[in-house]
Coordinates of C-alpha atoms in Angstrom, one line a residue:
Chain A
X1 CA 0.0 0.0 0.0
X2 CA 1.3 3.4 -1.0
X3 CA -0.7 5.2 1.7
X4 CA -0.7 9.0 1.1
X5 CA 1.2 10.2 -1.9
X6 CA 2.0 13.8 -2.5
X7 CA 3.3 15.3 -5.8
X8 CA 5.5 17.1 -6.4
X9 CA 8.1 16.8 -3.6
X10 CA 9.8 20.0 -4.4
X11 CA 8.9 23.2 -6.3
X12 CA 10.2 26.7 -6.8
X13 CA 7.7 29.3 -7.9
X14 CA 8.0 32.9 -8.8
X15 CA 5.8 35.4 -7.1
X16 CA 2.4 35.5 -8.8
X17 CA 2.7 32.1 -10.4
X18 CA 0.1 29.4 -9.8
X19 CA 0.4 25.7 -9.0
X20 CA -1.6 22.7 -7.8
X21 CA -0.4 20.2 -5.2
X22 CA -1.8 16.8 -5.6
X23 CA -2.6 14.4 -2.7
X24 CA -3.7 10.8 -3.4
X25 CA -4.7 8.2 -0.9
X26 CA -5.4 4.5 -1.5
X27 CA -6.9 3.6 1.9
X28 CA -10.5 4.6 1.1
X29 CA -10.4 7.3 3.8
X30 CA -13.3 9.7 4.0
X31 CA -11.4 12.7 5.6
X32 CA -8.5 14.5 4.0
X33 CA -6.5 17.5 5.2
X34 CA -3.9 20.0 4.0
X35 CA -1.4 21.4 6.6
X36 CA 1.5 23.7 6.3
X37 CA 4.5 23.4 8.5
X38 CA 6.7 26.4 9.3
X39 CA 9.6 26.6 11.8
X40 CA 8.4 27.2 15.4
X41 CA 4.7 27.1 14.4
X42 CA 4.0 23.5 14.2
X43 CA 1.3 22.3 11.7
X44 CA -1.5 24.7 10.7
X45 CA -4.6 23.5 9.0
X46 CA -5.3 25.1 5.6
X47 CA -8.4 23.3 4.3
X48 CA -10.0 19.9 4.9
X49 CA -12.6 17.6 3.4
X50 CA -15.0 15.3 5.1
X51 CA -16.0 13.4 2.0
X52 CA -16.0 13.5 -1.8
X53 CA -17.4 16.8 -3.1
X54 CA -17.0 18.6 0.3
X55 CA -14.4 21.1 1.4
X56 CA -14.0 23.4 4.4
X57 CA -11.7 26.1 5.6
X58 CA -9.2 25.5 8.3
X59 CA -7.0 27.9 10.4
X60 CA -5.1 29.6 7.5
X61 CA -7.1 29.3 4.3
X62 CA -6.3 32.6 2.7
X63 CA -4.5 32.4 -0.6
X64 CA -5.4 28.7 -1.1
X65 CA -8.2 26.8 -2.8
X66 CA -9.0 23.1 -2.7
X67 CA -11.1 20.5 -4.5
X68 CA -12.1 17.0 -3.8
X69 CA -13.8 15.7 -6.9
X70 CA -12.8 12.1 -6.3
X71 CA -12.7 10.5 -2.9
X72 CA -9.0 9.5 -3.2
X73 CA -7.7 12.9 -4.4
X74 CA -7.4 16.2 -2.6
X75 CA -6.0 19.1 -4.6
X76 CA -4.5 22.3 -3.1
X77 CA -4.2 25.3 -5.4
X78 CA -2.2 28.5 -5.1
X79 CA -3.7 31.0 -7.6
X80 CA -1.1 33.7 -7.1
X81 CA 1.9 32.6 -5.1
X82 CA 3.4 34.9 -2.5
X83 CA 6.7 34.5 -0.6
X84 CA 4.7 34.1 2.6
X85 CA 3.5 30.8 1.2
X86 CA 7.0 29.3 1.3
X87 CA 6.6 26.3 3.5
X88 CA 6.4 22.6 3.7
X89 CA 2.9 21.3 2.8
X90 CA 1.6 18.0 4.2
X91 CA -1.5 16.1 3.2
X92 CA -3.1 13.7 5.6
X93 CA -6.1 11.4 5.6
X94 CA -8.2 9.7 8.2
X95 CA -10.8 7.0 8.3
X96 CA -13.0 8.9 10.6
X97 CA -13.2 11.6 13.3
X98 CA -11.7 11.6 16.7
X99 CA -9.7 8.5 17.6
X100 CA -8.4 7.2 14.3
X101 CA -5.4 9.4 13.8
X102 CA -3.9 10.7 10.6
X103 CA -1.8 9.1 7.9
X104 CA 0.5 11.7 6.5
X105 CA 2.2 12.1 3.1
X106 CA 5.9 12.8 2.9
X107 CA 5.4 16.5 2.1
X108 CA 6.0 19.1 -0.6
X109 CA 8.7 21.7 0.0
X110 CA 7.6 24.9 -1.8
X111 CA 9.7 28.0 -2.2
X112 CA 8.3 31.2 -3.6
X113 CA 10.9 33.7 -4.8
Chain B
X1 CA -11.3 25.8 22.5
X2 CA -8.7 23.1 22.2
X3 CA -5.0 23.9 22.5
X4 CA -1.8 22.0 23.0
X5 CA 1.4 23.3 24.6
X6 CA 4.7 21.5 24.2
X7 CA 7.3 22.7 26.8
X8 CA 10.7 23.0 25.3
X9 CA 11.3 23.4 21.5
X10 CA 14.6 21.6 21.8
X11 CA 15.6 18.8 24.2
X12 CA 19.0 17.1 24.4
X13 CA 19.6 13.8 26.2
X14 CA 22.6 11.4 26.3
X15 CA 22.3 8.1 24.6
X16 CA 20.9 5.6 27.2
X17 CA 19.3 8.4 29.3
X18 CA 15.6 8.9 30.0
X19 CA 13.6 10.8 27.3
X20 CA 10.8 13.0 28.6
X21 CA 8.9 15.2 26.2
X22 CA 6.1 17.3 27.8
X23 CA 2.7 18.0 26.4
X24 CA -0.2 19.8 28.1
X25 CA -3.6 20.3 26.6
X26 CA -6.8 22.2 27.2
X27 CA -10.1 20.8 26.1
X28 CA -13.6 21.3 27.4
X29 CA -14.5 17.7 26.8
X30 CA -12.5 14.4 27.2
X31 CA -10.0 14.4 24.4
X32 CA -8.2 12.0 22.2
X33 CA -4.4 12.6 22.4
X34 CA -1.6 11.7 20.0
X35 CA 2.1 11.7 19.7
X36 CA 3.6 11.9 16.2
X37 CA 7.3 11.6 15.2
X38 CA 8.9 13.3 12.2
X39 CA 12.3 12.3 10.9
X40 CA 14.2 14.7 8.7
X41 CA 12.6 15.3 5.3
X42 CA 9.8 12.9 6.1
X43 CA 6.1 13.1 7.0
X44 CA 4.7 12.6 10.4
X45 CA 4.0 9.1 11.7
X46 CA 1.9 8.0 14.6
X47 CA 3.8 7.0 17.7
X48 CA 0.9 6.3 20.0
X49 CA -2.6 7.5 20.9
X50 CA -4.9 7.8 23.9
X51 CA -8.5 7.1 23.3
X52 CA -9.7 6.6 26.9
X53 CA -9.1 2.8 27.1
X54 CA -6.1 3.0 29.3
X55 CA -4.2 5.9 30.8
X56 CA -0.8 4.5 30.1
X57 CA -0.3 4.0 26.4
X58 CA 2.5 2.1 24.8
X59 CA 3.6 3.0 21.3
X60 CA 6.2 2.0 18.8
X61 CA 10.0 2.1 19.3
X62 CA 9.7 1.8 23.1
X63 CA 7.9 5.0 23.7
X64 CA 5.0 5.4 26.1
X65 CA 2.8 8.2 27.4
X66 CA 0.6 8.6 30.4
X67 CA -2.7 10.5 30.3
X68 CA -3.2 12.5 33.6
X69 CA -6.5 14.3 33.6
X70 CA -5.8 16.2 36.8
X71 CA -2.7 17.7 35.3
X72 CA -4.1 17.9 31.7
X73 CA -0.9 16.3 30.5
X74 CA 0.2 13.6 28.1
X75 CA 4.0 13.4 28.5
X76 CA 6.0 11.1 26.2
X77 CA 8.7 9.0 27.8
X78 CA 11.3 6.4 26.8
X79 CA 13.5 4.8 29.4
X80 CA 16.7 4.7 27.3
X81 CA 17.4 7.0 24.4
X82 CA 18.9 5.7 21.1
X83 CA 20.7 7.7 18.5
X84 CA 17.9 6.8 16.1
X85 CA 15.3 8.6 18.3
X86 CA 16.7 12.0 17.1
X87 CA 13.7 13.6 15.4
X88 CA 10.9 16.1 16.0
X89 CA 8.0 15.1 18.1
X90 CA 4.5 16.6 17.9
X91 CA 1.7 16.3 20.4
X92 CA -1.9 16.6 19.0
X93 CA -5.4 16.7 20.5
X94 CA -8.8 16.0 19.1
X95 CA -12.0 16.4 21.1
X96 CA -13.9 13.2 21.6
X97 CA -17.0 14.4 19.9
X98 CA -18.0 16.2 16.8
X99 CA -14.8 17.3 15.3
X100 CA -12.8 16.2 12.3
X101 CA -9.7 18.2 13.1
X102 CA -6.6 17.8 15.3
X103 CA -4.7 20.6 16.9
X104 CA -1.0 20.2 16.9
X105 CA 1.6 21.5 19.3
X106 CA 4.6 23.4 17.9
X107 CA 6.9 20.4 18.2
X108 CA 10.0 19.4 20.3
X109 CA 13.2 18.6 18.5
X110 CA 15.0 15.8 20.3
X111 CA 18.8 15.5 20.0
X112 CA 20.6 12.4 21.3
X113 CA 24.2 12.9 22.3
X114 CA 26.7 10.1 22.0

């Protein structure tokens, strides 16, 4: 089982460019999440989805959009990248709420110059 | 509202010494609590979790954590540190009802000295 796969692993963008990060899970999990990790700030939730066709805002949603057209995929989009979006992005999935815990992808390191 | 505090952003221990990483939470209802480990350039992986079945929880790689409701704590321990334990550790909390989201602490980087 691959678990949670994120592509790409690394990317450098110029300010104002757009890109999409892809997250794919093969565990038939209902819930999927996008976090960003910045030094000294832990993980902050950007957006999440509780099922196919649903999305919701997390703690830091500004500048990002998401879509969950298929249960196994959760896309994170940056329409106009800014240097403040330089970060490591993690996707996670979960079978359910509460006690199940997350399965994380290996991350995407994004640099915006 | 839920929150998680990890005391000490960096902890150093000697190889073979006790590892103690601190986590305190606030939650208005009984929580689920988790410890995750992140090795360099990798994602987070679950070490252990508390789901109210037992207050002392054993996880992978010899780690364990004890839920203490009176102290609102869930500290992570390991009797004897190995060099391979060097990593960043995150505590997370999820309320037991009606939420899909976990709140993560800011992490503790563990350094193991030879």
